[in-house]
PDB file of C-alpha atoms and ligand atoms in Angstrom:
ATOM      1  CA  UNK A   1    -139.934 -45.609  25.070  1.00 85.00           C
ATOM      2  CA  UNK A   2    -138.831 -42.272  23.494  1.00 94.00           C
ATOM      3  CA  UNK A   3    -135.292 -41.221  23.033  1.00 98.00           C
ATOM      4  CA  UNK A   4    -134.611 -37.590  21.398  1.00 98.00           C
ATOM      5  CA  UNK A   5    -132.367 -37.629  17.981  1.00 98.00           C
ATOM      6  CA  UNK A   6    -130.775 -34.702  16.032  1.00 98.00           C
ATOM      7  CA  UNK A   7    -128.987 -35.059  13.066  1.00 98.00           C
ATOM      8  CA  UNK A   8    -126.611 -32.099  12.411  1.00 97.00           C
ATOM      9  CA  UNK A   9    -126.300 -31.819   8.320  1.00 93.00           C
ATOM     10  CA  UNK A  10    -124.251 -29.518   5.975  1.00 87.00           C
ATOM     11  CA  UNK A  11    -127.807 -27.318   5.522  1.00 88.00           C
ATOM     12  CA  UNK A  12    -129.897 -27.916   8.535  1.00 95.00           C
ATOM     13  CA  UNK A  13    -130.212 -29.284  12.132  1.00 97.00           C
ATOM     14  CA  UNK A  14    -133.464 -31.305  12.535  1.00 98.00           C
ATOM     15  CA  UNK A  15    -134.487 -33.308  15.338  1.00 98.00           C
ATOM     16  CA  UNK A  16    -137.407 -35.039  17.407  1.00 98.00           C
ATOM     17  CA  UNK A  17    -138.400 -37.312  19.567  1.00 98.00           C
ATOM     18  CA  UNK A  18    -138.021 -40.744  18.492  1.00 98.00           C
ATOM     19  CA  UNK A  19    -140.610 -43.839  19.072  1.00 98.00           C
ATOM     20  CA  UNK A  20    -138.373 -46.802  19.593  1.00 97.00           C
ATOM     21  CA  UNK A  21    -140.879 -49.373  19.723  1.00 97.00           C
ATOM     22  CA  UNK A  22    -142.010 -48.143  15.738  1.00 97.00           C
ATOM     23  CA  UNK A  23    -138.987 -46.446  14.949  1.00 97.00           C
ATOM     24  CA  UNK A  24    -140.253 -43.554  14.058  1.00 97.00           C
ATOM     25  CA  UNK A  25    -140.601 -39.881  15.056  1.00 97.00           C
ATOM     26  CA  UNK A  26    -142.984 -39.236  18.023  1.00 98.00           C
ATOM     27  CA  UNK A  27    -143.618 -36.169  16.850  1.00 97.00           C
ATOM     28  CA  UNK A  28    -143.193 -33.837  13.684  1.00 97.00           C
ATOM     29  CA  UNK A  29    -139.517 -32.819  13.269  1.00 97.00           C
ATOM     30  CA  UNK A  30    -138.274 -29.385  14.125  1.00 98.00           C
ATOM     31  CA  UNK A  31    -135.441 -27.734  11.707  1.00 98.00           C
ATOM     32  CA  UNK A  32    -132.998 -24.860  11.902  1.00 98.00           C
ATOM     33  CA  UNK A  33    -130.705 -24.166   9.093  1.00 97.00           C
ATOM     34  CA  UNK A  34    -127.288 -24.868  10.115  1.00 96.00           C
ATOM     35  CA  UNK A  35    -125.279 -21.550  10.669  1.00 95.00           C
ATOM     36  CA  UNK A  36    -122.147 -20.726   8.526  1.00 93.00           C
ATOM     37  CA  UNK A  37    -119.595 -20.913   9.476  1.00 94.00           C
ATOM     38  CA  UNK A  38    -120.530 -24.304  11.157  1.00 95.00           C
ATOM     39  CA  UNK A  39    -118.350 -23.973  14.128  1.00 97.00           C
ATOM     40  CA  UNK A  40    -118.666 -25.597  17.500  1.00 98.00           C
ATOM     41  CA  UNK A  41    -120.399 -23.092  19.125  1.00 97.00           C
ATOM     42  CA  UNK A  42    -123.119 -21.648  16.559  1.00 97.00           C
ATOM     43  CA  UNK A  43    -124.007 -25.549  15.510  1.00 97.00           C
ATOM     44  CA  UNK A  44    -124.302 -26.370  19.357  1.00 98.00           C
ATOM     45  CA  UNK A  45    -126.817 -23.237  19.738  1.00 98.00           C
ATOM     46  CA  UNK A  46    -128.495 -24.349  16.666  1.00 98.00           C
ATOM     47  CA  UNK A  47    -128.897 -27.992  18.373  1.00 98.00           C
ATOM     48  CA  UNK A  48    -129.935 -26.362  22.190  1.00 98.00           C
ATOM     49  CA  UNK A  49    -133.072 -24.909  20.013  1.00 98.00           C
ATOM     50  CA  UNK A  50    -133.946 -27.827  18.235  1.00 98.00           C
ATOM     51  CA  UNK A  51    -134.183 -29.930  21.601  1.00 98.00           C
ATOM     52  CA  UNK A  52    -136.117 -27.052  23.632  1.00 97.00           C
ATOM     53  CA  UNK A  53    -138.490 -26.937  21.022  1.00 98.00           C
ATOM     54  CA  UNK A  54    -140.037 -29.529  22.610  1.00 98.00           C
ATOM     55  CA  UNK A  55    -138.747 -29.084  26.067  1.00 97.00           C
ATOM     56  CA  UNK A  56    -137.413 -32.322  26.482  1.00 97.00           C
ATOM     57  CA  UNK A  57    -135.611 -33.633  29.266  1.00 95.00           C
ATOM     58  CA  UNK A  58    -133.647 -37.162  28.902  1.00 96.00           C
ATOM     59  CA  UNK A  59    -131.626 -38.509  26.749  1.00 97.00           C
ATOM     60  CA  UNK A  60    -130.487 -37.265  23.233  1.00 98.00           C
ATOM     61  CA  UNK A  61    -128.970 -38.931  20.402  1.00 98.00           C
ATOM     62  CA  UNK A  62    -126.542 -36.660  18.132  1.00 98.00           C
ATOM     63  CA  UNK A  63    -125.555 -37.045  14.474  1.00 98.00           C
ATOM     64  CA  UNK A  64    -122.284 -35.589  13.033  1.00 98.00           C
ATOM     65  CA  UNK A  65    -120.998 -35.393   9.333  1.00 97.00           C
ATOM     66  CA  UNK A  66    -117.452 -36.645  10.454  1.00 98.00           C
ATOM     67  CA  UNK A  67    -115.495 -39.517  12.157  1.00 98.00           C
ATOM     68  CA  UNK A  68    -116.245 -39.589  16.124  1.00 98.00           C
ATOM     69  CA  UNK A  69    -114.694 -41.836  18.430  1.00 98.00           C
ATOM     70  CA  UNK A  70    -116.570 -41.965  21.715  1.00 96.00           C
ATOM     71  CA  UNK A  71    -117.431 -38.412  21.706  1.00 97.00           C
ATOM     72  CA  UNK A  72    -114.497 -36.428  19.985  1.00 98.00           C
ATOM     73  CA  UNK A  73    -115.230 -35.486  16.768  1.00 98.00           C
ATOM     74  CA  UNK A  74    -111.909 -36.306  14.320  1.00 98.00           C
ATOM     75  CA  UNK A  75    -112.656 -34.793  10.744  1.00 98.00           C
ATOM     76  CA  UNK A  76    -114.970 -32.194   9.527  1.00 96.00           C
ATOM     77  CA  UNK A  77    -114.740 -32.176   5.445  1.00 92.00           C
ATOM     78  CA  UNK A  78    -117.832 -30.246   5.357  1.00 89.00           C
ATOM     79  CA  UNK A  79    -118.229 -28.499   8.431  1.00 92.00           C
ATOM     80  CA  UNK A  80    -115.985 -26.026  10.044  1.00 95.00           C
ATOM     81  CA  UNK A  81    -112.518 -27.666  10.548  1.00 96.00           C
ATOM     82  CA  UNK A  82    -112.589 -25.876  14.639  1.00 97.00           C
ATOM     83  CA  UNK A  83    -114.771 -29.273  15.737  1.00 98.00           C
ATOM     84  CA  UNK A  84    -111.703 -31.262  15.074  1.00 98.00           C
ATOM     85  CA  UNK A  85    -110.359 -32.688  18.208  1.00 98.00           C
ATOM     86  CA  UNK A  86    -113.776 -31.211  20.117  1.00 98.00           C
ATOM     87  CA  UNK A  87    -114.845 -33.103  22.449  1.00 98.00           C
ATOM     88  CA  UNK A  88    -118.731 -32.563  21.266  1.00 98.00           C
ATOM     89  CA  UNK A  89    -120.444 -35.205  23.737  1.00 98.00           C
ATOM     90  CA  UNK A  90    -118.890 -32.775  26.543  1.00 98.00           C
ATOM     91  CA  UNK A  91    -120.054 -29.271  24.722  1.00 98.00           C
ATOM     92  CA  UNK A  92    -123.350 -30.288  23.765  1.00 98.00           C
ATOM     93  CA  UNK A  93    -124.331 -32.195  27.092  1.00 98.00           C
ATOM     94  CA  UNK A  94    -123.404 -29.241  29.096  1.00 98.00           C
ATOM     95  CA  UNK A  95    -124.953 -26.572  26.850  1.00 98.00           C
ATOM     96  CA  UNK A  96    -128.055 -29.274  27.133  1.00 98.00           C
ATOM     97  CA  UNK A  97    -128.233 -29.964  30.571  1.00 97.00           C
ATOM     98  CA  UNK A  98    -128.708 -33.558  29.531  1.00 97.00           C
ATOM     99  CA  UNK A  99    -126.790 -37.205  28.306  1.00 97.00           C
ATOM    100  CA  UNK A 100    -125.818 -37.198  24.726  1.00 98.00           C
ATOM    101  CA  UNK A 101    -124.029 -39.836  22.572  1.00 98.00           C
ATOM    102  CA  UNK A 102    -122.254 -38.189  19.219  1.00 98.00           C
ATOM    103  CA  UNK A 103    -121.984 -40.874  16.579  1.00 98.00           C
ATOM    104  CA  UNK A 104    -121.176 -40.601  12.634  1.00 98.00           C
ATOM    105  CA  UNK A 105    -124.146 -39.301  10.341  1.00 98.00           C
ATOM    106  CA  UNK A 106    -124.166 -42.212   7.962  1.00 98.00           C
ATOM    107  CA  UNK A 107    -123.725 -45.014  10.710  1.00 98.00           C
ATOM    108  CA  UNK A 108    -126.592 -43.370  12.266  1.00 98.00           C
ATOM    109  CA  UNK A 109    -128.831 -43.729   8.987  1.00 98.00           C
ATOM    110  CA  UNK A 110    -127.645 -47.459   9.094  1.00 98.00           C
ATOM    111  CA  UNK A 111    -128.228 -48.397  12.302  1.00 98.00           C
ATOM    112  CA  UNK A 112    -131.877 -47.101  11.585  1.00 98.00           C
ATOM    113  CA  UNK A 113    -132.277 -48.966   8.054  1.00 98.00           C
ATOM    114  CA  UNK A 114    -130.925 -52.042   9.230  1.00 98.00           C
ATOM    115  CA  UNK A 115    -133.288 -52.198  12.084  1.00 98.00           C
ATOM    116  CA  UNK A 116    -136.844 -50.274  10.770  1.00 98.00           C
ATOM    117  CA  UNK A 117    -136.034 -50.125   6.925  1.00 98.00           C
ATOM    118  CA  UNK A 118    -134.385 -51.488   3.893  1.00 98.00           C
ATOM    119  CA  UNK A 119    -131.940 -53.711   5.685  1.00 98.00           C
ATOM    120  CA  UNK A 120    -134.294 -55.417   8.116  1.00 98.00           C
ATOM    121  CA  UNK A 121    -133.117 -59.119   8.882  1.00 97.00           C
ATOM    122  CA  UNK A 122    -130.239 -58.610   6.128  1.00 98.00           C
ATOM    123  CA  UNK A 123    -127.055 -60.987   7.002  1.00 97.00           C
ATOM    124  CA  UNK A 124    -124.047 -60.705   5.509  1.00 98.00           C
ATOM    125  CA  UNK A 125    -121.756 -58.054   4.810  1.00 98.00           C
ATOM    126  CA  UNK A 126    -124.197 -54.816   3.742  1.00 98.00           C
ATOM    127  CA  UNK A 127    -123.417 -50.813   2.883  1.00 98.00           C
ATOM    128  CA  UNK A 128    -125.551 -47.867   3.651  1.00 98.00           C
ATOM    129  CA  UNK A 129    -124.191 -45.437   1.586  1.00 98.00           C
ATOM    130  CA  UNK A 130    -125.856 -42.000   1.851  1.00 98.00           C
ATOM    131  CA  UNK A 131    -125.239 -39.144  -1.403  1.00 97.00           C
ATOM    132  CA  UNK A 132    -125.903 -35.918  -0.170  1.00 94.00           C
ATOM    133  CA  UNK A 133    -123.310 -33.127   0.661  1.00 92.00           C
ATOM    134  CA  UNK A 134    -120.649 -35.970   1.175  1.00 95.00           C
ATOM    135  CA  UNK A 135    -120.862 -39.262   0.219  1.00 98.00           C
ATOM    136  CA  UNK A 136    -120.935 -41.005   3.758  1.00 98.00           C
ATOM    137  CA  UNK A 137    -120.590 -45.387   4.323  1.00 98.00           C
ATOM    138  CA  UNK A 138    -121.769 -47.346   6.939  1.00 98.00           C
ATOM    139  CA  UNK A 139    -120.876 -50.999   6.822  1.00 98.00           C
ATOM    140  CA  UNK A 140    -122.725 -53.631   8.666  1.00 98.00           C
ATOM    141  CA  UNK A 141    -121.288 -57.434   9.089  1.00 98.00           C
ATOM    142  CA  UNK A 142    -124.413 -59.806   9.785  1.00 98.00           C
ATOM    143  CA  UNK A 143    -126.177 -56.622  11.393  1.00 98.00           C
ATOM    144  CA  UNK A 144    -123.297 -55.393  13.692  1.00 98.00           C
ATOM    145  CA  UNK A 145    -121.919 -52.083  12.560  1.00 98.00           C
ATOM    146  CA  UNK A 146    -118.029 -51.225  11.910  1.00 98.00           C
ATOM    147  CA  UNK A 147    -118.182 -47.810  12.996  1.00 98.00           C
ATOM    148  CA  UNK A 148    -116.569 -44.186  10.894  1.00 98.00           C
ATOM    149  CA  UNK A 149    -115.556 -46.270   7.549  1.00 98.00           C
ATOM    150  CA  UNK A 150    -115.657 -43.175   6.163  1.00 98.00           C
ATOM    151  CA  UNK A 151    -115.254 -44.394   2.247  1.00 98.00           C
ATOM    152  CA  UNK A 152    -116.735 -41.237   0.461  1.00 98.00           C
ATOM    153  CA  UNK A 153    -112.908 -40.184   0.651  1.00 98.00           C
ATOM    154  CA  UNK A 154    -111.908 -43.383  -1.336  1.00 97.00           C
ATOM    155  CA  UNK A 155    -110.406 -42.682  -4.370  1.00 95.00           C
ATOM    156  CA  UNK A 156    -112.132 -42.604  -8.211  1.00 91.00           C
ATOM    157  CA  UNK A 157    -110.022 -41.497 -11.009  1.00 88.00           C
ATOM    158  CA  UNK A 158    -107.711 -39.566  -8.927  1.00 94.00           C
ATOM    159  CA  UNK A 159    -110.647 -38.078  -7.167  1.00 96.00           C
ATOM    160  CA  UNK A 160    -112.021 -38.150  -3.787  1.00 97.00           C
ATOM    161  CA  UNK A 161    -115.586 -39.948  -4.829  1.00 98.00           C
ATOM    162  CA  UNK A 162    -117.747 -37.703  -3.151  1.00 97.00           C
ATOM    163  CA  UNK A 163    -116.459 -34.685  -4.736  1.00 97.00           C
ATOM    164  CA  UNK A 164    -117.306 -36.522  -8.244  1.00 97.00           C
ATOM    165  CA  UNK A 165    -120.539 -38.802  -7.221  1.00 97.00           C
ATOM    166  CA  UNK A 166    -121.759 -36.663  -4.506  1.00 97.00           C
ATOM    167  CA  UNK A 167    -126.101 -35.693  -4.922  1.00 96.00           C
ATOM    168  CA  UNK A 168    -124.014 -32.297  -4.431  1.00 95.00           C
ATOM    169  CA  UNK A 169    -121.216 -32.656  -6.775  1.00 97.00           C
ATOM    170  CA  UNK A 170    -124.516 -33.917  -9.437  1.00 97.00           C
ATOM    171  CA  UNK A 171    -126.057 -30.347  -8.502  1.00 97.00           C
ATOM    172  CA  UNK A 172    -122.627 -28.286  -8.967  1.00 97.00           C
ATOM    173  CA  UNK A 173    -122.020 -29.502 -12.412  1.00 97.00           C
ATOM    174  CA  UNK A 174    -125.040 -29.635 -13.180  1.00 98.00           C
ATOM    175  CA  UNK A 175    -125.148 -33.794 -14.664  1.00 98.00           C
ATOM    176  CA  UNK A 176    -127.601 -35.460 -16.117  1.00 98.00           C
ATOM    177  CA  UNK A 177    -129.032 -38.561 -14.023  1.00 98.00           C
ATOM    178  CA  UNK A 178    -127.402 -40.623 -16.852  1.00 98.00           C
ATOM    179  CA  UNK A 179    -124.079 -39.052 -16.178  1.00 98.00           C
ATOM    180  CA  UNK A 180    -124.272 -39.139 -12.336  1.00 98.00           C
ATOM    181  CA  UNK A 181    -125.536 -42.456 -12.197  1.00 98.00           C
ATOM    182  CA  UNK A 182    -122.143 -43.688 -14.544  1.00 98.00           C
ATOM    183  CA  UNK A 183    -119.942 -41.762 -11.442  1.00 97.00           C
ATOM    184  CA  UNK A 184    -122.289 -43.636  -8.936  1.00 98.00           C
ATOM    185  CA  UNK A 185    -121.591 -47.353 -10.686  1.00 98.00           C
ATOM    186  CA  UNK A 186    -118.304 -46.431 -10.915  1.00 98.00           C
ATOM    187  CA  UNK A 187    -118.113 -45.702  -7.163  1.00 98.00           C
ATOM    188  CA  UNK A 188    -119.925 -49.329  -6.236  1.00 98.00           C
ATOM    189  CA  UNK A 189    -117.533 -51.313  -8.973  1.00 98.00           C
ATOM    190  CA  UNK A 190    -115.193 -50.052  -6.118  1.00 97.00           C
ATOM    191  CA  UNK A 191    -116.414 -50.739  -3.266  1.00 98.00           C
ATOM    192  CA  UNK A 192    -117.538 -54.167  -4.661  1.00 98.00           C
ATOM    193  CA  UNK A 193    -113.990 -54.973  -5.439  1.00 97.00           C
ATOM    194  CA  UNK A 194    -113.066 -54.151  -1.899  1.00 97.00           C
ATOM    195  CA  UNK A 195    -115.623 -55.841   0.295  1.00 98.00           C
ATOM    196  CA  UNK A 196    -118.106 -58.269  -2.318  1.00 98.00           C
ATOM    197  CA  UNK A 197    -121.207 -56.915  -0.394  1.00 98.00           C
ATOM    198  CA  UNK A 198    -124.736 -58.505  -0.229  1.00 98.00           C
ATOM    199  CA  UNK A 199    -126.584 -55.304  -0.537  1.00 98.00           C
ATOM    200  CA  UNK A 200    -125.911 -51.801  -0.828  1.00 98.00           C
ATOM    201  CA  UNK A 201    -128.636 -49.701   0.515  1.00 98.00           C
ATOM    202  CA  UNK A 202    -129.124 -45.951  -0.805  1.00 98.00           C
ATOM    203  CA  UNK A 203    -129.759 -43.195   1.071  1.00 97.00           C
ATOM    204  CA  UNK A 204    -129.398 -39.367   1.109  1.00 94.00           C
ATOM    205  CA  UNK A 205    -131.728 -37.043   0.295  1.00 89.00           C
ATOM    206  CA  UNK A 206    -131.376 -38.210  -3.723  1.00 93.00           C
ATOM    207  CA  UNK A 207    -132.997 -41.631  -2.605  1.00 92.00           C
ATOM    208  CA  UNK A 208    -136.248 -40.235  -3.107  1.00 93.00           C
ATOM    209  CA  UNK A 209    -135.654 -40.232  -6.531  1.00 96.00           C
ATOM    210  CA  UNK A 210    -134.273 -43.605  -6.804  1.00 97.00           C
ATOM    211  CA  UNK A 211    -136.195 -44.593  -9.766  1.00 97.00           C
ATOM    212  CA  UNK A 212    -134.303 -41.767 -12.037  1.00 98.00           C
ATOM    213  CA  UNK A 213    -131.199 -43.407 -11.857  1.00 98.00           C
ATOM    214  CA  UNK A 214    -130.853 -46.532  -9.593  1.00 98.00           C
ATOM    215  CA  UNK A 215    -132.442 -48.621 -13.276  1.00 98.00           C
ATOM    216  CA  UNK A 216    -129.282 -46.915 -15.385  1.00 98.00           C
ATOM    217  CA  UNK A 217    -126.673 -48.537 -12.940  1.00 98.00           C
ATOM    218  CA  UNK A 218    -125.382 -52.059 -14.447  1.00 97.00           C
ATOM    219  CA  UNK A 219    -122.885 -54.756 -13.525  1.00 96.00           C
ATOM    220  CA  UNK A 220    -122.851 -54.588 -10.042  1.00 98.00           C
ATOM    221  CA  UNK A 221    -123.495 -58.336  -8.627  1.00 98.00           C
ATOM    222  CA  UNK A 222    -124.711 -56.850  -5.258  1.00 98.00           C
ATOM    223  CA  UNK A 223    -128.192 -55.903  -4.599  1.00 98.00           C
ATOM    224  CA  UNK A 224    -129.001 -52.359  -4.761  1.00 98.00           C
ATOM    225  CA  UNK A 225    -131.727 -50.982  -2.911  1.00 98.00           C
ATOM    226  CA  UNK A 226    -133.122 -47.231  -2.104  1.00 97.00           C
ATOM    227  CA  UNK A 227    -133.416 -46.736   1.438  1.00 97.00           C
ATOM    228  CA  UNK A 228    -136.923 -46.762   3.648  1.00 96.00           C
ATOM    229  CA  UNK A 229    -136.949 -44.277   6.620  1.00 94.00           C
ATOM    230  CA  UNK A 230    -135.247 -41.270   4.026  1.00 78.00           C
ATOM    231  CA  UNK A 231    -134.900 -37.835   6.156  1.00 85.00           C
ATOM    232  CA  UNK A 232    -135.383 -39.522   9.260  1.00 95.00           C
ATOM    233  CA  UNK A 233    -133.067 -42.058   9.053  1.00 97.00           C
ATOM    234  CA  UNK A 234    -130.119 -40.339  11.229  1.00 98.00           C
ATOM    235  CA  UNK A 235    -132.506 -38.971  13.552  1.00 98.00           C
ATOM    236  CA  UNK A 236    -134.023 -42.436  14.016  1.00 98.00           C
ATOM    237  CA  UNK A 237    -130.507 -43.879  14.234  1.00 98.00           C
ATOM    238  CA  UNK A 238    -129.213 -41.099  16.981  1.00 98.00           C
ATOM    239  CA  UNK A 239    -131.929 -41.652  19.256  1.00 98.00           C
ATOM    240  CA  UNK A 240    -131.674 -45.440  19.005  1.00 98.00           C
ATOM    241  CA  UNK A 241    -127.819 -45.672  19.569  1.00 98.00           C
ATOM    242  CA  UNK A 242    -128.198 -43.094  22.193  1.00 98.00           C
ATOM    243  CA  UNK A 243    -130.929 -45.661  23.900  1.00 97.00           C
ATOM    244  CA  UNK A 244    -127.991 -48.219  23.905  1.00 95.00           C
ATOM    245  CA  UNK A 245    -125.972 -46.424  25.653  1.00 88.00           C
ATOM    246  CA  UNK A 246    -127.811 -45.251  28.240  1.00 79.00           C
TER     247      UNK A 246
HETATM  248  C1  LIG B 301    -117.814 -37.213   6.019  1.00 67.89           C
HETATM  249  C2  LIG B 301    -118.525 -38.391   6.635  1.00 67.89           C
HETATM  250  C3  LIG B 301    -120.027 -38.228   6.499  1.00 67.89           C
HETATM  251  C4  LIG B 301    -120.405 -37.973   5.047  1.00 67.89           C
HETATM  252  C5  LIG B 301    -121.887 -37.703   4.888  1.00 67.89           C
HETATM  253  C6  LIG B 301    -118.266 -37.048   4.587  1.00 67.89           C
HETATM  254  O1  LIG B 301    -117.622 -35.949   4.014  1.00 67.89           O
HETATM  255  O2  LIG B 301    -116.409 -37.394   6.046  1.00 67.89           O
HETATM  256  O3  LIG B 301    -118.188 -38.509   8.002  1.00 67.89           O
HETATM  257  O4  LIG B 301    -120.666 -39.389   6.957  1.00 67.89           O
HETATM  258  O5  LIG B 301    -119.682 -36.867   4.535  1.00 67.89           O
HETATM  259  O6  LIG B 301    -122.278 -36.570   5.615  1.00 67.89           O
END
């Protein structure tokens, strides 16, 4: 069966057509960049293309970069701060014609890993952490997922830990893997204290180059792993949740 997923990001929209049974796209993703200012109504536009692209009709799974609870979008770090309190299941489903489910970005990615990728069969409490414009979490107790943990906002050295160990804050200040990968350990040391994981699972974008800095993190008991499914992940993950729910 094949279930349509988007993921809306900080630079682009991208979505396809998603082959449960292999979970994997159906079909080679389409992209649009995301507009700025990301608001509501321009990133909903951007979405309607994506979908018609490939004139599909049933359902569609929907990424966001921000807490949503049923379909209501909560907190927008790095999108326009207007989607707060929208009701985006509602906006995008009537723009679309068509039954959408809105879930987090990062629990998304997870729900994909843990099924198709890095966290197949893993028991046990187990992060997906993805570094990319944010730092987004999505926490998974013997394969069921605690939905919007939302713990790129913890706290590191007075810090929110995204804007320090963030793939973008790396960019912005321009760090050396060595030095990013210290923020990074620091950031698990953490999160280890907090919930003694199994496994933490890296995604993002940056996961692609796991083998730059994932060998200069030490002292961490848990496993530490580079995700599988990479760019696809949330799609995967949107389109699979959205199957669940229909
Ligand atoms: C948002 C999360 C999101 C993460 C990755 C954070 O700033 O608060 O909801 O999962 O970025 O996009």
């Amino acid at each position: 069966m094949n279930v349509f997923g988007v993921d809306i990001g900080g630079s682009g929209i991208k979505g396809a057509p998603v082959d449960l049974d292999r979970g994997d796209l159906a079909e080679p993703r389409h992209k649009v960049l995301t507009p700025h200012p990301a608001t509501p109504e321009s990133v909903a536009d951007g979405v309607v293309e994506v979908v018609r692209h490939f004139g599909w009709s049933g359902p569609v799974g929907i990424t966001f970069p921000g807490v949503v609870t049923g379909s209501v979008i909560r907190t927008a770090a790095n999108v326009d701060k207007s989607w707060i309190d929208t009701d985006a299941g509602q906006l995008l489903g009537d723009k679309l014609n068509l039954r959408t489910t809105v879930l987090n970005d990062a629990d998304a990615a997870g729900v994909a890993e843990m099924s198709f990728g890095a966290g197949r069969g893993r028991k046990g409490v187990v992060f997906l952490l993805t570094f990319g414009t944010g730092i987004g979490s999505a926490l998974f107790i013997d394969g069921k997922l605690v939905p919007n943990t939302e713990l790129g906002h913890l706290e590191l050295h007075g810090h929110e830990a995204e804007k320090r160990a963030s793939s973008k804050a790396k960019e912005d200040a321009e760090l050396s893997w060595h030095h990013w990968a210290h923020r990074v350990q620091k950031y698990l040391e953490h999160l280890e204290m907090l919930f003694s994981p199994e496994l933490f699972i890296i995604g993002g974008g940056v996961s692609r180059k796991s083998e730059k800095f994932l060998p200069l993190i030490e002292g961490i008991r848990a496993e530490i792993i580079p995700a599988e499914l990479q760019n696809n992940a949330g799609i995967v993950g949107a389109a699979m949740v959205a199957a669940d729910r229909s």
